[in-house]
Coordinates of C-alpha atoms and ligand atoms in Angstrom, one line a residue:
X180 CA -102.6 67.8 -38.7
X181 CA -99.6 69.5 -37.2
X182 CA -100.3 71.0 -33.9
X183 CA -98.7 73.4 -32.0
X184 CA -101.6 73.1 -28.9
X185 CA -100.5 70.2 -26.2
X186 CA -104.2 68.6 -25.7
X187 CA -103.5 65.7 -24.3
X188 CA -105.1 65.7 -21.0
X189 CA -108.0 67.2 -22.4
X190 CA -108.2 64.2 -25.7
X191 CA -108.1 61.7 -22.8
X192 CA -111.1 63.3 -20.5
X193 CA -112.8 63.9 -23.2
X194 CA -112.7 59.9 -24.9
X195 CA -114.0 58.7 -21.3
X196 CA -116.7 61.3 -21.5
X197 CA -117.4 59.8 -24.8
X198 CA -118.6 56.6 -23.0
X199 CA -120.6 58.4 -20.6
X200 CA -122.6 61.1 -21.8
X201 CA -124.1 61.3 -25.6
X202 CA -121.4 62.8 -27.7
X203 CA -119.0 63.7 -24.8
X204 CA -120.7 66.7 -23.5
X205 CA -123.9 68.2 -21.5
X206 CA -124.6 70.4 -24.4
X207 CA -124.1 69.8 -28.1
X208 CA -122.4 73.1 -29.6
X209 CA -119.4 72.1 -27.1
X210 CA -118.1 68.9 -29.0
X211 CA -116.7 71.0 -31.8
X212 CA -118.4 69.0 -34.4
X213 CA -117.7 71.3 -37.1
X214 CA -114.9 72.7 -36.4
X215 CA -111.2 70.9 -36.6
X216 CA -110.2 69.1 -33.6
X217 CA -111.7 67.6 -30.4
X218 CA -112.7 69.7 -27.5
X219 CA -110.9 71.4 -25.1
X220 CA -111.5 70.4 -21.6
X221 CA -111.5 73.6 -19.5
X222 CA -110.1 73.7 -16.0
X223 CA -110.4 77.0 -14.4
X224 CA -111.9 80.2 -15.6
X225 CA -110.8 84.1 -14.6
X226 CA -111.5 87.4 -15.9
X227 CA -111.2 87.2 -19.8
X228 CA -109.3 84.1 -19.7
X229 CA -109.7 79.8 -19.4
X230 CA -107.3 77.4 -19.2
X231 CA -107.5 74.3 -20.0
X232 CA -106.6 70.9 -18.4
X233 CA -103.0 70.8 -19.8
X234 CA -102.4 74.3 -18.7
X235 CA -103.0 76.5 -21.8
X236 CA -104.4 79.7 -21.3
X237 CA -106.8 81.6 -23.7
X238 CA -108.9 84.9 -24.0
X239 CA -112.1 83.9 -24.3
X240 CA -114.9 85.0 -26.5
X241 CA -117.4 82.7 -25.4
X242 CA -117.8 83.6 -22.0
X243 CA -120.0 80.6 -21.2
X244 CA -122.3 81.3 -23.8
X245 CA -123.3 84.7 -22.6
X246 CA -123.3 85.6 -18.9
X247 CA -119.8 86.2 -17.8
X248 CA -120.0 90.0 -19.2
X249 CA -118.3 91.1 -16.0
X250 CA -115.5 88.6 -16.8
X251 CA -115.1 85.3 -15.3
X252 CA -115.7 84.5 -11.3
X253 CA -115.4 88.6 -10.6
X254 CA -114.5 88.6 -7.2
X255 CA -117.6 90.6 -6.2
X256 CA -119.4 87.9 -7.5
X257 CA -117.9 85.1 -6.2
X258 CA -117.4 86.9 -2.6
X259 CA -121.2 87.6 -2.3
X260 CA -121.7 84.1 -3.4
X261 CA -119.6 82.5 -0.9
X262 CA -121.5 84.7 2.0
X263 CA -124.9 83.6 0.4
X264 CA -123.5 80.3 0.5
X265 CA -123.5 79.7 4.4
X266 CA -127.0 80.2 4.2
X267 CA -128.2 77.7 2.2
X268 CA -128.3 76.5 -1.1
X269 CA -132.1 76.4 -1.7
X270 CA -135.2 77.6 0.2
X271 CA -138.2 76.1 -2.0
X272 CA -139.7 79.2 -0.2
X273 CA -139.8 82.9 -1.1
X274 CA -136.5 84.9 -0.5
X275 CA -135.8 88.5 -0.2
X276 CA -133.2 88.2 -3.0
X277 CA -136.0 87.8 -5.2
X278 CA -137.6 90.8 -4.7
X279 CA -133.7 92.6 -5.2
X280 CA -133.4 90.4 -8.4
X281 CA -137.0 91.2 -9.9
X282 CA -137.1 94.9 -8.8
X283 CA -133.4 95.2 -10.8
X284 CA -134.8 93.6 -13.7
X285 CA -138.3 95.3 -14.1
X286 CA -136.0 99.2 -13.4
X287 CA -134.2 98.2 -16.4
X288 CA -136.2 96.5 -18.7
X289 CA -138.9 98.9 -20.1
X290 CA -141.5 96.0 -21.4
X291 CA -141.4 94.3 -17.5
X292 CA -144.0 95.4 -15.0
X293 CA -143.8 92.0 -12.9
X294 CA -141.3 88.7 -13.8
X295 CA -140.9 85.2 -12.7
X296 CA -137.7 82.9 -12.6
X297 CA -137.1 79.9 -13.9
X298 CA -133.6 78.1 -14.2
X299 CA -132.7 78.4 -17.7
X300 CA -133.7 80.0 -21.2
X301 CA -135.4 77.3 -22.7
X302 CA -137.8 77.1 -19.8
X303 CA -138.1 80.8 -19.8
X304 CA -139.5 80.7 -23.8
X305 CA -141.1 77.8 -23.4
X306 CA -143.9 79.4 -20.9
X307 CA -143.8 82.3 -22.6
X308 CA -145.2 80.4 -24.8
X309 CA -147.6 79.0 -23.1
X310 CA -148.4 82.3 -21.7
X311 CA -148.9 83.6 -24.9
X312 CA -151.4 81.3 -25.5
X313 CA -153.4 81.3 -22.8
X314 CA -153.8 85.5 -23.0
X315 CA -154.7 85.6 -26.2
X316 CA -156.5 82.6 -26.2
X317 CA -154.9 81.7 -30.2
X318 CA -152.4 78.5 -30.7
X319 CA -150.3 79.9 -33.6
X320 CA -146.9 81.5 -33.4
X321 CA -145.0 83.3 -35.7
X322 CA -140.6 82.3 -35.5
X323 CA -138.1 83.0 -37.7
X324 CA -135.6 81.0 -39.4
X325 CA -132.2 80.8 -37.4
X326 CA -133.4 82.5 -34.1
X327 CA -132.8 80.2 -31.2
X328 CA -135.9 80.0 -28.4
X329 CA -134.4 77.1 -26.2
X330 CA -134.9 73.3 -26.8
X331 CA -138.6 72.8 -26.3
X332 CA -140.3 71.1 -28.9
X333 CA -142.6 73.8 -30.4
X334 CA -139.2 75.9 -30.8
X335 CA -137.4 73.2 -32.7
X336 CA -138.5 74.6 -36.0
X337 CA -135.3 75.8 -38.1
X338 CA -133.7 76.8 -34.7
X339 CA -130.5 78.2 -35.6
X340 CA -126.6 77.3 -34.9
X341 CA -126.7 74.0 -32.3
X342 CA -129.3 72.5 -35.0
X343 CA -128.1 73.8 -37.9
X344 CA -124.3 73.1 -37.1
X345 CA -125.4 69.6 -36.7
X346 CA -127.5 69.2 -40.0
X347 CA -130.9 69.0 -38.7
X348 CA -133.2 70.9 -40.1
X349 CA -135.8 69.5 -37.3
X350 CA -135.2 66.8 -34.4
X351 CA -136.5 63.2 -34.4
X352 CA -139.0 63.1 -31.3
X353 CA -140.7 66.0 -32.3
X354 CA -144.5 65.3 -33.0
X355 CA -145.2 67.1 -36.4
X356 CA -148.5 68.2 -34.2
X357 CA -146.3 69.9 -31.6
X358 CA -145.0 72.2 -34.1
X359 CA -148.1 72.5 -36.5
X360 CA -148.7 75.6 -34.8
X361 CA -145.3 77.0 -35.4
X362 CA -145.1 79.2 -38.2
X363 CA -141.3 80.4 -39.6
X364 CA -140.2 83.5 -41.7
X365 CA -137.3 84.9 -42.5
X366 CA -135.3 87.2 -40.4
X367 CA -135.7 91.2 -41.9
X368 CA -138.7 90.0 -44.0
X369 CA -141.8 91.8 -43.1
X370 CA -143.8 91.1 -46.0
X371 CA -143.4 87.5 -45.0
X372 CA -144.6 87.9 -41.6
X373 CA -147.2 90.0 -43.1
X374 CA -148.9 87.3 -45.2
X375 CA -148.7 84.7 -42.5
X376 CA -151.1 87.4 -40.5
X377 CA -153.3 87.3 -43.7
X378 CA -153.2 83.6 -43.8
X379 CA -154.1 83.4 -40.0
X380 CA -156.6 85.6 -39.4
X381 CA -157.6 85.6 -35.7
X382 CA -154.9 82.5 -35.1
X383 CA -151.8 83.7 -34.2
X384 CA -150.9 84.1 -30.5
X385 CA -147.6 86.4 -30.9
X386 CA -144.4 86.9 -32.8
X387 CA -141.0 85.5 -31.0
X388 CA -137.8 87.1 -32.1
X389 CA -134.0 87.5 -30.9
X390 CA -134.2 91.4 -31.2
X391 CA -130.5 90.9 -32.5
X392 CA -129.8 87.4 -33.9
X393 CA -127.1 85.5 -31.7
X394 CA -127.9 82.0 -32.5
X395 CA -127.0 82.0 -36.3
X396 CA -123.9 83.7 -36.3
X397 CA -124.6 87.6 -35.8
X398 CA -128.0 89.2 -37.7
X399 CA -128.9 92.7 -36.6
X400 CA -132.5 93.8 -37.3
X401 CA -132.6 96.2 -40.6
X402 CA -134.1 99.7 -40.1
X403 CA -137.7 99.4 -39.5
X404 CA -138.0 95.4 -38.8
X405 CA -138.4 95.6 -35.0
X406 CA -141.0 99.1 -35.6
X407 CA -142.5 97.0 -37.8
X408 CA -143.3 93.7 -35.9
X409 CA -144.8 96.1 -33.7
X410 CA -147.9 97.5 -35.4
X411 CA -148.0 94.2 -37.1
X412 CA -148.6 92.6 -33.9
X413 CA -150.6 95.2 -32.6
X414 CA -153.2 95.8 -35.3
X415 CA -153.8 91.6 -35.3
X416 CA -154.4 91.4 -31.7
X417 CA -151.3 89.4 -31.3
X418 CA -147.8 90.0 -28.9
X419 CA -144.6 90.7 -29.8
X420 CA -141.8 89.0 -27.8
X421 CA -138.4 89.8 -27.8
X422 CA -136.4 86.5 -26.6
X423 CA -133.7 88.4 -24.8
X424 CA -131.8 85.8 -23.2
X425 CA -128.2 86.4 -25.3
X426 CA -129.4 90.2 -25.8
X427 CA -130.4 91.2 -22.1
X428 CA -128.1 93.5 -20.4
X429 CA -125.7 92.9 -23.1
X430 CA -127.0 95.0 -25.8
X431 CA -127.7 97.8 -23.6
X432 CA -128.7 97.9 -19.9
X433 CA -132.2 97.4 -20.5
X434 CA -131.8 95.0 -23.3
X435 CA -132.4 95.5 -27.3
X436 CA -135.5 96.9 -26.6
X437 CA -133.4 100.0 -24.9
X438 CA -131.4 100.1 -27.3
X439 CA -133.8 100.3 -30.2
X440 CA -136.6 101.7 -28.8
X441 CA -139.3 99.1 -29.5
X442 CA -141.6 97.9 -26.5
X443 CA -142.6 94.0 -26.8
X444 CA -145.7 92.6 -24.5
X445 CA -143.3 89.9 -23.5
X446 CA -139.5 89.5 -23.1
X447 CA -137.5 86.3 -21.8
X448 CA -134.4 86.3 -20.1
X449 CA -131.2 84.0 -18.9
X450 CA -127.7 84.1 -19.6
X451 CA -126.8 87.6 -17.6
X452 CA -129.0 87.8 -15.3
X453 CA -127.7 84.8 -13.4
X454 CA -124.2 85.9 -13.8
X455 CA -123.0 82.6 -14.5
X456 CA -125.5 80.2 -12.2
X457 CA -128.6 79.0 -13.4
X458 CA -131.4 81.4 -14.0
X459 CA -134.1 82.3 -16.4
X460 CA -136.9 84.6 -16.8
X461 CA -140.0 86.0 -18.2
X462 CA -141.6 89.1 -18.1
X463 CA -143.9 92.0 -19.3
X464 CA -146.9 93.6 -18.8
X465 CA -149.1 93.5 -15.5
X466 CA -152.0 92.5 -17.4
X467 CA -150.4 89.5 -18.8
X468 CA -147.9 88.6 -16.2
X469 CA -151.1 88.3 -13.7
X470 CA -151.8 85.3 -16.3
X471 CA -149.6 83.4 -14.6
X472 CA -150.5 81.2 -11.5
X473 CA -151.0 80.9 -9.0
X474 CA -152.3 85.0 -9.5
X475 CA -153.7 83.2 -12.8
X476 CA -154.6 80.1 -14.2
X477 CA -151.7 79.6 -16.3
X478 CA -149.4 76.7 -14.7
X479 CA -145.9 77.0 -14.7
X480 CA -143.6 76.1 -11.7
X481 CA -140.0 75.5 -10.7
X482 CA -138.6 73.8 -7.6
X483 CA -135.3 75.9 -7.5
X484 CA -136.3 78.8 -9.6
X485 CA -135.3 82.1 -7.4
X486 CA -132.9 80.0 -5.4
X487 CA -130.8 82.4 -3.0
X488 CA -127.4 81.3 -5.1
X489 CA -128.3 82.3 -8.5
X490 CA -130.4 85.0 -7.2
X491 CA -127.3 86.2 -5.8
X492 CA -124.6 86.4 -8.7
X493 CA -127.6 87.8 -10.8
X494 CA -127.7 90.9 -8.7
X495 CA -123.9 91.5 -8.2
X496 CA -124.0 91.1 -12.0
X497 CA -126.2 93.4 -12.6
X498 CA -124.9 96.1 -9.9
X499 CA -121.3 95.9 -11.5
X500 CA -123.2 96.1 -14.7
X501 CA -124.8 99.2 -13.7
X502 CA -121.9 101.4 -13.0
X503 CA -121.2 104.6 -15.0
X504 CA -119.1 103.9 -18.4
X505 CA -119.8 100.0 -18.6
X506 CA -121.5 100.0 -21.9
X507 CA -119.2 102.8 -23.3
X508 CA -116.2 100.7 -22.4
X509 CA -118.0 97.2 -24.0
X510 CA -118.8 99.2 -27.2
X511 CA -115.2 100.6 -27.7
X512 CA -113.5 97.5 -27.1
X513 CA -115.6 95.3 -29.5
X514 CA -115.8 97.5 -31.8
X515 CA -112.0 97.9 -31.7
X516 CA -112.0 94.2 -31.8
X517 CA -114.3 94.0 -34.5
X518 CA -112.2 96.3 -36.6
X519 CA -109.2 94.9 -36.3
X520 CA -110.6 91.4 -37.2
X521 CA -111.8 92.9 -40.5
X522 CA -109.2 94.5 -41.3
X523 CA -106.7 91.5 -40.6
X524 CA -108.9 89.4 -43.0
X525 CA -108.8 92.1 -46.0
X526 CA -104.7 91.9 -45.7
X527 CA -105.4 88.1 -46.2
X528 CA -107.7 89.0 -49.1
X529 CA -110.2 87.0 -47.4
X530 CA -113.8 87.9 -47.2
X531 CA -116.0 88.9 -44.7
X532 CA -118.6 90.2 -43.3
X533 CA -118.7 91.5 -39.6
X534 CA -120.7 93.3 -37.2
X535 CA -120.8 94.5 -33.5
X536 CA -123.0 96.1 -31.1
X537 CA -122.3 96.5 -27.3
X538 CA -120.7 93.4 -26.1
X539 CA -121.6 91.0 -29.1
X540 CA -120.3 90.7 -32.2
X541 CA -120.2 88.5 -35.2
X542 CA -118.5 87.5 -38.6
X543 CA -119.3 85.7 -41.3
X544 CA -116.4 84.3 -44.2
X545 CA -118.2 85.6 -46.7
X546 CA -119.0 89.0 -48.7
X547 CA -122.1 90.8 -46.7
X548 CA -124.8 91.8 -46.4
X549 CA -126.2 89.0 -44.2
X550 CA -129.7 89.9 -43.5
X551 CA -131.1 86.4 -42.6
X552 CA -130.3 82.8 -42.2
X553 CA -130.3 81.7 -45.9
X554 CA -127.3 84.6 -46.3
X555 CA -125.8 83.4 -43.4
X556 CA -125.2 79.7 -45.1
X557 CA -123.2 81.3 -47.8
X558 CA -120.4 81.5 -45.3
X559 CA -117.3 79.9 -45.7
X560 CA -117.4 77.1 -43.1
X561 CA -114.7 75.2 -44.2
X562 CA -112.4 78.0 -43.7
X563 CA -113.8 79.2 -40.5
X564 CA -112.8 75.3 -38.9
X565 CA -109.1 75.9 -39.9
X566 CA -109.4 79.4 -38.2
X567 CA -110.6 78.4 -35.3
X568 CA -107.7 75.8 -34.7
X569 CA -105.3 78.2 -35.7
X570 CA -106.8 80.6 -33.5
X571 CA -106.9 78.2 -30.3
X572 CA -103.2 77.3 -30.9
X573 CA -102.2 81.1 -30.7
X574 CA -104.5 81.3 -27.5
X575 CA -107.7 82.3 -28.3
X576 CA -110.9 80.6 -28.0
X577 CA -114.3 81.7 -30.0
X578 CA -117.0 79.5 -30.2
X579 CA -116.5 76.4 -32.3
X580 CA -119.1 77.1 -34.9
X581 CA -119.6 79.5 -37.6
X582 CA -123.0 80.6 -36.6
X583 CA -122.6 81.5 -33.4
X584 CA -122.1 85.3 -32.0
X585 CA -119.0 86.5 -30.4
X586 CA -118.9 87.8 -26.6
X587 CA -116.7 90.1 -24.7
X588 CA -116.7 91.4 -21.2
X589 CA -115.4 94.1 -19.0
X590 CA -112.3 92.1 -18.0
X591 CA -111.1 92.2 -21.9
X592 CA -108.0 94.4 -21.8
X593 CA -106.4 96.9 -24.4
X594 CA -103.7 94.2 -24.2
X595 CA -106.1 91.5 -24.7
X596 CA -107.7 92.8 -27.7
X597 CA -104.6 93.8 -29.6
X598 CA -102.9 90.1 -29.0
X599 CA -106.1 88.9 -30.1
X600 CA -106.1 90.6 -33.2
X601 CA -102.2 89.8 -34.1
X602 CA -103.7 86.1 -33.6
X603 CA -106.3 87.0 -36.6
X604 CA -103.7 88.5 -38.7
X605 CA -101.4 85.7 -38.6
X606 CA -104.0 83.1 -38.6
X607 CA -105.9 84.8 -41.9
X608 CA -102.3 84.8 -43.5
X609 CA -101.9 81.1 -42.8
X610 CA -105.5 80.1 -44.3
X611 CA -105.6 82.5 -47.1
Ligands
PLP730 C1 -129.0 80.6 -24.9 C2 -130.4 80.9 -25.4 C3 -131.7 80.3 -25.3 C4 -131.9 79.1 -24.4 O1 -131.2 79.5 -23.1 P1 -130.6 78.0 -22.0 O2 -130.2 78.7 -20.3 O3 -129.5 77.5 -22.8 O4 -131.7 77.0 -21.9 C5 -132.8 80.7 -25.6 N1 -133.2 81.9 -26.2 C6 -132.2 82.8 -26.9 C7 -132.1 83.8 -27.7 C8 -130.6 81.7 -26.0 O5 -129.9 82.6 -26.6

C-alpha cells in the first residue's frame, strides 16, 4: 500500500501495546480492525483537531466518541477542572457539584425528575435495567437489533457496531440464561414489538432503545415509531427507556426526547454530560427513581460516582451548550458537511445514503433508505475501509468503522468543514 502518511511512531507504540493489552487497546473499535492500516496513536487534542505521535494533524469527527461537543480541551472546561483539582480528585462523600449537575440535567431533560450519577454509559444502562425490573416486578426487556447499550451481559444481543464490526453475533462468556429475558426486534418495526408484547403477557418490564441510533451507523426513527412505542408500553404496563448516552445534549439540549416530543419513563445518559471525564447517569420520574438505594430497595453504588472532577467537566460543558444559538450552529455546520459528503460521492457515482440531525451525522455507502440494522448491512464496507485510510492521509479522522455515527462540535469552523468536503471529493474520486 502506498501511504502518504508517516505513522512510524504510531506503529511502534501500537506494536508494543499489542503485547501489553488485548488487541493493543482499551476498547475494541479503536483497533481499526474493520478499516485499512493500524490505529493512529494520539498525542493531544484541541478544539476540532487531534495530533498524533508523529506530528500529523487531523480534523476530528469522532470527538472521543461523543463527549467533545464543545471542542476538545475547551479552555473554560480546562480552567474549571484546574480549579476543582486543587481541592482534590475524589471525596467519596456528598459534594455540592453533584447538586449543580443534577439540577442542570433535571431542568434540561423532560423525563428526568431525579437522577443518579455513575461512571459510564454501560453502568447507567446496567442499572436502568435493574430498575425497570425492580419497579415492574417483571424480568423481560425488549431491545432493538443494532442498538448498543453498553457491554453488560444482558444487552450483548444484536448489539450494534462494536460487536457487528468484529463479526461476533454474541459474546462468549455470556450465559444463555442471562440473555434469555432479552427480546429483540428490528428498529422502526412497531408490529414486531406488538407481537412480542402479545407473546409475553405481563412479563415485559419495558422497551429500551437509542431514540436515534448511533451504534449501527446512523438511523433515525421513522415518524410515529417513538410515539407508537410510548403507547404500546403504556398499554402493557411496561416502561419506555431512552438510552440517550449518545444523543443526550447532542440531538438537542434536552436530548432526542425534547427534539421528538416523546417523553420516556427513564433515560440513560453519558458521554456529553461528563465533558470528557467518566460520567454516566440514569434518571426519570421520582416515583420510579425512589426505588433506588438508599431511598428504596434497588441496590446500586459507586466509589468514584459523582466525583468533583467529573461533575465539574459536565457542568462547564452544559453551561457552554446552554448559550444562545449553540444548537442552530451545530445543526447548520453538520448539515453543510453531510450535504457536501453526499454530493462528493454522487460526483464520483458512488452510492450513498446519509442523514444528519443536530451535531450527529452518518452515511452508508449504499442506496437508501436504511431503517434498521439489516438494511445497514448492505453498505459497502470494503469501500468504506479504503475511504477511511484516504481521509486519514488527507488529515481527516473519521470513526474507524462503517457502522458508527459521526460527531461535529462547536469548534469545527466553516474552513474545517470546507477542507473536509474537499478531502471527501478527492477520496471518493480515488475509489470510484
Ligand atoms: C457509548 C454508549 C453506551 C456505553 O457507554 P460507555 O460509557 O462506553 O460505557 C451505551 N449506550 C449508548 C447509546 C452509547 O452510545
